[in-house]
Amino acid sequence: MVIIQSVIECCHVTKSYVRGDQEIPVLRNFNLSVPNGQFLAIMGPSGSGKTTILNLIAGLDRPVDGTIRVAGTEVSRQRETELARWRARHIGFVFQFYNLIPVLTAAENVELPLLLSSLSKSERAKRVRAALELVGLGDRLHHYPRQLSGGQEQRVGIARAIVGDPTILLADEPTGNLDREAAEAVMTLLRRLHRELGKTIVMVTHDPFVADYAETVLHVDKGKGSSR
Amino acid sequence: MKLLLAYSVRNAWSRGRTTMLTVIGMGLVSLIFLSVLMIGDGLTRALVDSGSPTNVLLLRQGATTEIASGLYRNQTHIIRSLPGIASDTDGNPVALAELVVLISLTKTGGEAPVNVTVRGTHPMAFTLRPQVRLVEGRPWQPGTAEIVVGSQIASRFLPHGIGSALRVGKRDWQVVGIMTADGTAFESEIWGDVDLLMAAYGRESYSSLTLRLSDEAAFEPLNRLIADDPRLMLQVKRERDYYREKSVTLATFIRVLGFTFTTIFSIGALLGGTMTMYGAVAARTREIGTLRALGFVPTSICFVFLMESLIIGATAGALALAGGAALQFVTLSTMNFSTFAEVAFRLTLTPPSAAATLGFSLLISLLGGLPPAIRAARVPLVTALQAPGR
Ligand SMILES: Nc1ncnc2c1ncn2[C@@H]1O[C@H](COP(=O)(O)OP(=O)(O)OP(=O)(O)O)[C@@H](O)[C@H]1O
Ligand SMILES: [Mg+2]
């Protein structure tokens, strides 16, 4: 058996939120190992902690207990500013509501994460164009988000997530707001990124049809994972 | 960098009405601040610049104004013979003995009369004060009851201009000319023949003697000679110092009053900016979370919101400067407490005042924008990403 290097490694992770004087447990002794280049879908009922898992992997949130290693870094032990720099380098995020900046054009939205790199202006412009062409929006560079359809907005969101060539792509219900046709276009795109560019993708979804695009599906319920 | 600036500008712009109201509020307060500076500069120009660096004014000891001073004819003869005084083309010392009196005039369409300075003088006054120029008519003929009036007097008290008559010292004087003086206080004076004015008022003494020094260094030796002469009992002042002292009380009063109001108003404008920016942060909480998820550090978030506030401040500053440029055409008049005479001056926009006004509006927007910008930087990441709206 070949030993595959894991890019994401969650060991005995416990997470709970404190609301008032009440402690809400979300994850208890959660373990996850994602090999490099895998396309993983996470499914589970609402409130089962799917978004929490993505936030922990991206270093947006911290576990109460346990260790999380992502792309060779112990995420749970980093300081805020180092974590931000690490995130810019290794994590691309795709949001359910696209989270595009309304006052910036498609190209400017995609350029945003590159401002954190040391790339020159012309180099940035080249990458932005390439990313938008990859998602099929090479002709929408100077359109504002409100001038795009939901599906197009989400593809701009994907272009923004991949423009910096991150190690891992995290997507939280990327099709949650789209109709079947637009969802198919987005999923075809994610599968291409996985198959042709070898991206590691972790995606949260409610929709079994969408989950079918992934290689592996992980079902979570109250922090207990069971994969199929 | 340019992209982040565009981000801030467009966000400010996209809130159209809110941004505009904040800009107008902040701009008006900056304009108040600027007008206080412009009044101060205008007054200084009217009063201090009335003096010339080589001119020296002699007053009776203890007198702080020409009105309260007195010099006898024999004293003026002694002084004319002292060294250090410049000579005119005929070899005569440039020394001008003048009588200053106040008369009461009522403004065209006004009700309460105000005090106006009448100066009995000699045509040499035009040489000693090169900023004074006739713009209409001719100078008075020495020995006749003719007068030349300053442009501020003409416009505010003499609607009929040249040809009208004015009653001074129980006799009528004919207006034959109108003079300007680069915005200095001479524009608020009336000039005529000194001997006739002394006769009209039954005076034996002059009010002041103005000398032109042969050079600026001649001041100290001349000052000592006069101080050491027991017959004179006079004080020697550089003309500029004299006018500066006269303007201090008034300028200070206006500045204190103006800056008190400006401080109160600026707190209002500052809070207005703070509310606007808190609103912006609240409306864009999810966007802040997004930027953080992309890898922007809290300091950058703080920076873009501060920038947005500063853009509002800079626009307000520009608005105030535009208002200030328009105010330059406004002429105000006030009573100078030191001389009890009416003085008119133009609001003056100087580069230092313009810079100070821009600095003022930027400072207000910086202080006002700081608390919201800090809140933006401290937004808890996970909740921010779940926030409704943008
Ligand atoms: N910032 C927070 N403060 C307090 N409790 C939270 C917070 N974020 C999430 N929770 C709670 O943690 C639990 C898991 O939330 P999470 O968002 O991870 O669920 P989810 O699986 O993504 O659900 P959904 O499918 O509805 O998006 C929920 O019970 C939620 O109420
Ligand atoms: Mg969720």
mmCIF file of C-alpha atoms in Angstrom, chain B residues 122-305:
data_model
loop_
_atom_site.group_PDB
_atom_site.id
_atom_site.type_symbol
_atom_site.label_atom_id
_atom_site.label_comp_id
_atom_site.label_asym_id
_atom_site.label_seq_id
_atom_site.Cartn_x
_atom_site.Cartn_y
_atom_site.Cartn_z
ATOM 1 C CA HIS B 122 0.751 116.781 3.349
ATOM 2 C CA PRO B 123 1.094 115.395 -0.208
ATOM 3 C CA MET B 124 4.374 113.865 1.015
ATOM 4 C CA ALA B 125 2.136 111.218 2.630
ATOM 5 C CA PHE B 126 1.816 109.591 -0.800
ATOM 6 C CA THR B 127 5.607 109.223 -0.962
ATOM 7 C CA LEU B 128 5.897 107.823 2.556
ATOM 8 C CA ARG B 129 3.066 105.365 1.997
ATOM 9 C CA PRO B 130 3.539 104.060 -1.539
ATOM 10 C CA GLN B 131 0.638 101.612 -1.165
ATOM 11 C CA VAL B 132 -1.750 104.581 -1.126
ATOM 12 C CA ARG B 133 -2.819 105.508 -4.671
ATOM 13 C CA LEU B 134 -5.440 107.798 -6.102
ATOM 14 C CA VAL B 135 -7.920 105.807 -8.154
ATOM 15 C CA GLU B 136 -10.200 108.666 -9.006
ATOM 16 C CA GLY B 137 -9.999 112.464 -9.031
ATOM 17 C CA ARG B 138 -6.930 114.390 -7.876
ATOM 18 C CA PRO B 139 -5.067 115.181 -4.634
ATOM 19 C CA TRP B 140 -6.195 118.122 -2.479
ATOM 20 C CA GLN B 141 -4.705 121.532 -3.137
ATOM 21 C CA PRO B 142 -2.635 122.514 -0.083
ATOM 22 C CA GLY B 143 -4.336 125.375 1.749
ATOM 23 C CA THR B 144 -7.830 124.555 0.457
ATOM 24 C CA ALA B 145 -10.724 122.740 2.100
ATOM 25 C CA GLU B 146 -10.454 119.737 -0.197
ATOM 26 C CA ILE B 147 -10.215 116.114 0.870
ATOM 27 C CA VAL B 148 -9.367 112.719 -0.551
ATOM 28 C CA VAL B 149 -11.317 109.781 0.893
ATOM 29 C CA GLY B 150 -10.378 106.116 1.172
ATOM 30 C CA SER B 151 -12.269 103.701 -1.075
ATOM 31 C CA GLN B 152 -13.928 102.012 1.929
ATOM 32 C CA ILE B 153 -15.232 105.405 3.087
ATOM 33 C CA ALA B 154 -16.422 106.285 -0.386
ATOM 34 C CA SER B 155 -18.326 103.048 -0.863
ATOM 35 C CA ARG B 156 -19.933 103.000 2.549
ATOM 36 C CA PHE B 157 -20.509 106.639 3.488
ATOM 37 C CA LEU B 158 -20.421 108.731 0.336
ATOM 38 C CA PRO B 159 -22.799 107.401 -2.309
ATOM 39 C CA HIS B 160 -22.209 110.462 -4.489
ATOM 40 C CA GLY B 161 -18.388 110.180 -4.435
ATOM 41 C CA ILE B 162 -16.364 113.014 -5.879
ATOM 42 C CA GLY B 163 -18.106 116.369 -5.634
ATOM 43 C CA SER B 164 -19.925 115.600 -2.399
ATOM 44 C CA ALA B 165 -19.226 117.653 0.683
ATOM 45 C CA LEU B 166 -18.389 116.452 4.170
ATOM 46 C CA ARG B 167 -18.650 118.401 7.392
ATOM 47 C CA VAL B 168 -15.476 118.175 9.465
ATOM 48 C CA GLY B 169 -14.606 120.579 12.302
ATOM 49 C CA LYS B 170 -17.503 122.956 11.685
ATOM 50 C CA ARG B 171 -16.761 123.511 8.030
ATOM 51 C CA ASP B 172 -17.531 121.831 4.746
ATOM 52 C CA TRP B 173 -14.860 120.014 2.809
ATOM 53 C CA GLN B 174 -15.093 119.137 -0.868
ATOM 54 C CA VAL B 175 -14.306 115.537 -1.897
ATOM 55 C CA VAL B 176 -11.880 115.735 -4.863
ATOM 56 C CA GLY B 177 -10.341 112.263 -4.949
ATOM 57 C CA ILE B 178 -10.677 108.619 -3.911
ATOM 58 C CA MET B 179 -7.703 106.525 -2.836
ATOM 59 C CA THR B 180 -6.973 102.814 -2.357
ATOM 60 C CA ALA B 181 -4.201 101.331 -0.220
ATOM 61 C CA ASP B 182 -3.834 97.571 -0.953
ATOM 62 C CA GLY B 183 -6.461 96.685 1.624
ATOM 63 C CA THR B 184 -4.692 98.494 4.463
ATOM 64 C CA ALA B 185 -6.381 100.687 7.071
ATOM 65 C CA PHE B 186 -5.692 103.890 5.063
ATOM 66 C CA GLU B 187 -8.606 102.848 2.862
ATOM 67 C CA SER B 188 -10.802 103.655 5.855
ATOM 68 C CA GLU B 189 -9.365 107.188 6.322
ATOM 69 C CA ILE B 190 -10.025 110.702 5.042
ATOM 70 C CA TRP B 191 -7.028 112.874 4.110
ATOM 71 C CA GLY B 192 -6.821 116.668 3.810
ATOM 72 C CA ASP B 193 -4.589 119.681 4.420
ATOM 73 C CA VAL B 194 -2.980 119.563 7.874
ATOM 74 C CA ASP B 195 -2.837 123.323 8.539
ATOM 75 C CA LEU B 196 -6.470 123.828 7.618
ATOM 76 C CA LEU B 197 -7.562 120.896 9.787
ATOM 77 C CA MET B 198 -5.567 122.254 12.760
ATOM 78 C CA ALA B 199 -7.252 125.631 12.291
ATOM 79 C CA ALA B 200 -10.679 124.000 11.998
ATOM 80 C CA TYR B 201 -10.171 122.201 15.304
ATOM 81 C CA GLY B 202 -8.256 125.043 17.011
ATOM 82 C CA ARG B 203 -5.287 122.755 17.651
ATOM 83 C CA GLU B 204 -1.735 123.950 18.342
ATOM 84 C CA SER B 205 -0.112 120.549 18.196
ATOM 85 C CA TYR B 206 0.237 117.682 15.726
ATOM 86 C CA SER B 207 -0.700 114.088 16.563
ATOM 87 C CA SER B 208 2.324 112.335 15.172
ATOM 88 C CA LEU B 209 5.450 112.696 13.118
ATOM 89 C CA THR B 210 6.377 110.038 10.572
ATOM 90 C CA LEU B 211 9.983 109.843 9.374
ATOM 91 C CA ARG B 212 11.646 107.856 6.662
ATOM 92 C CA LEU B 213 14.985 106.459 7.822
ATOM 93 C CA SER B 214 18.003 106.678 5.534
ATOM 94 C CA ASP B 215 18.292 102.920 6.189
ATOM 95 C CA GLU B 216 16.899 100.436 8.681
ATOM 96 C CA ALA B 217 20.081 100.498 10.788
ATOM 97 C CA ALA B 218 19.553 104.198 11.503
ATOM 98 C CA PHE B 219 16.722 103.341 13.888
ATOM 99 C CA GLU B 220 18.733 102.624 17.054
ATOM 100 C CA PRO B 221 21.007 105.741 16.967
ATOM 101 C CA LEU B 222 18.017 107.975 16.237
ATOM 102 C CA ASN B 223 15.980 106.328 18.980
ATOM 103 C CA ARG B 224 18.807 107.018 21.488
ATOM 104 C CA LEU B 225 19.225 110.659 20.396
ATOM 105 C CA ILE B 226 15.515 111.332 20.878
ATOM 106 C CA ALA B 227 15.301 109.455 24.177
ATOM 107 C CA ASP B 228 18.283 111.428 25.560
ATOM 108 C CA ASP B 229 16.865 114.834 24.582
ATOM 109 C CA PRO B 230 14.930 116.272 27.574
ATOM 110 C CA ARG B 231 13.053 118.744 25.338
ATOM 111 C CA LEU B 232 11.366 115.992 23.361
ATOM 112 C CA MET B 233 9.702 113.470 25.724
ATOM 113 C CA LEU B 234 8.733 111.370 22.694
ATOM 114 C CA GLN B 235 8.642 107.708 21.917
ATOM 115 C CA VAL B 236 9.976 106.291 18.671
ATOM 116 C CA LYS B 237 8.311 103.285 17.086
ATOM 117 C CA ARG B 238 8.848 101.414 13.886
ATOM 118 C CA GLU B 239 5.645 101.945 11.953
ATOM 119 C CA ARG B 240 5.080 98.189 11.628
ATOM 120 C CA ASP B 241 5.365 97.635 15.381
ATOM 121 C CA TYR B 242 2.898 100.427 15.980
ATOM 122 C CA TYR B 243 0.292 98.923 13.671
ATOM 123 C CA ARG B 244 0.927 95.427 14.987
ATOM 124 C CA GLU B 245 0.266 96.559 18.563
ATOM 125 C CA LYS B 246 -2.901 98.239 17.403
ATOM 126 C CA SER B 247 -4.187 95.036 15.806
ATOM 127 C CA VAL B 248 -3.301 92.628 18.616
ATOM 128 C CA THR B 249 -6.361 93.178 20.811
ATOM 129 C CA LEU B 250 -8.835 92.940 17.980
ATOM 130 C CA ALA B 251 -7.172 90.015 16.223
ATOM 131 C CA THR B 252 -6.873 88.087 19.499
ATOM 132 C CA PHE B 253 -10.507 88.733 20.329
ATOM 133 C CA ILE B 254 -11.683 87.477 16.954
ATOM 134 C CA ARG B 255 -9.405 84.442 17.089
ATOM 135 C CA VAL B 256 -10.474 83.410 20.597
ATOM 136 C CA LEU B 257 -14.143 83.834 19.763
ATOM 137 C CA GLY B 258 -13.781 82.099 16.403
ATOM 138 C CA PHE B 259 -11.793 79.150 17.666
ATOM 139 C CA THR B 260 -14.159 78.635 20.590
ATOM 140 C CA PHE B 261 -17.056 78.236 18.175
ATOM 141 C CA THR B 262 -14.951 76.150 15.796
ATOM 142 C CA THR B 263 -14.012 73.749 18.598
ATOM 143 C CA ILE B 264 -17.641 73.250 19.609
ATOM 144 C CA PHE B 265 -18.800 72.730 16.018
ATOM 145 C CA SER B 266 -15.899 70.460 15.179
ATOM 146 C CA ILE B 267 -16.935 68.037 17.916
ATOM 147 C CA GLY B 268 -20.278 67.803 16.135
ATOM 148 C CA ALA B 269 -18.640 67.203 12.763
ATOM 149 C CA LEU B 270 -16.297 64.655 14.309
ATOM 150 C CA LEU B 271 -19.179 62.699 15.825
ATOM 151 C CA GLY B 272 -21.001 62.908 12.485
ATOM 152 C CA GLY B 273 -18.005 61.275 10.824
ATOM 153 C CA THR B 274 -17.866 58.655 13.566
ATOM 154 C CA MET B 275 -21.531 57.721 13.118
ATOM 155 C CA THR B 276 -21.164 57.504 9.348
ATOM 156 C CA MET B 277 -18.191 55.193 9.628
ATOM 157 C CA TYR B 278 -19.772 53.022 12.341
ATOM 158 C CA GLY B 279 -22.674 52.626 9.940
ATOM 159 C CA ALA B 280 -20.289 51.610 7.179
ATOM 160 C CA VAL B 281 -18.577 49.035 9.397
ATOM 161 C CA ALA B 282 -21.904 47.562 10.536
ATOM 162 C CA ALA B 283 -23.192 47.331 6.959
ATOM 163 C CA ARG B 284 -20.007 45.651 5.748
ATOM 164 C CA THR B 285 -19.283 43.180 8.534
ATOM 165 C CA ARG B 286 -19.392 40.136 6.255
ATOM 166 C CA GLU B 287 -17.140 41.917 3.763
ATOM 167 C CA ILE B 288 -14.614 42.472 6.542
ATOM 168 C CA GLY B 289 -14.794 38.739 7.329
ATOM 169 C CA THR B 290 -14.238 37.962 3.636
ATOM 170 C CA LEU B 291 -11.161 40.183 3.458
ATOM 171 C CA ARG B 292 -9.784 38.508 6.590
ATOM 172 C CA ALA B 293 -10.477 35.057 5.105
ATOM 173 C CA LEU B 294 -8.515 36.099 2.000
ATOM 174 C CA GLY B 295 -5.545 36.826 4.260
ATOM 175 C CA PHE B 296 -5.768 40.550 5.027
ATOM 176 C CA VAL B 297 -4.534 41.365 8.526
ATOM 177 C CA PRO B 298 -6.607 43.441 10.995
ATOM 178 C CA THR B 299 -4.247 46.417 10.501
ATOM 179 C CA SER B 300 -5.093 46.501 6.784
ATOM 180 C CA ILE B 301 -8.806 46.474 7.606
ATOM 181 C CA CYS B 302 -8.276 49.368 10.016
ATOM 182 C CA PHE B 303 -6.317 51.155 7.297
ATOM 183 C CA VAL B 304 -8.979 50.908 4.559
ATOM 184 C CA PHE B 305 -11.693 52.243 6.866
#
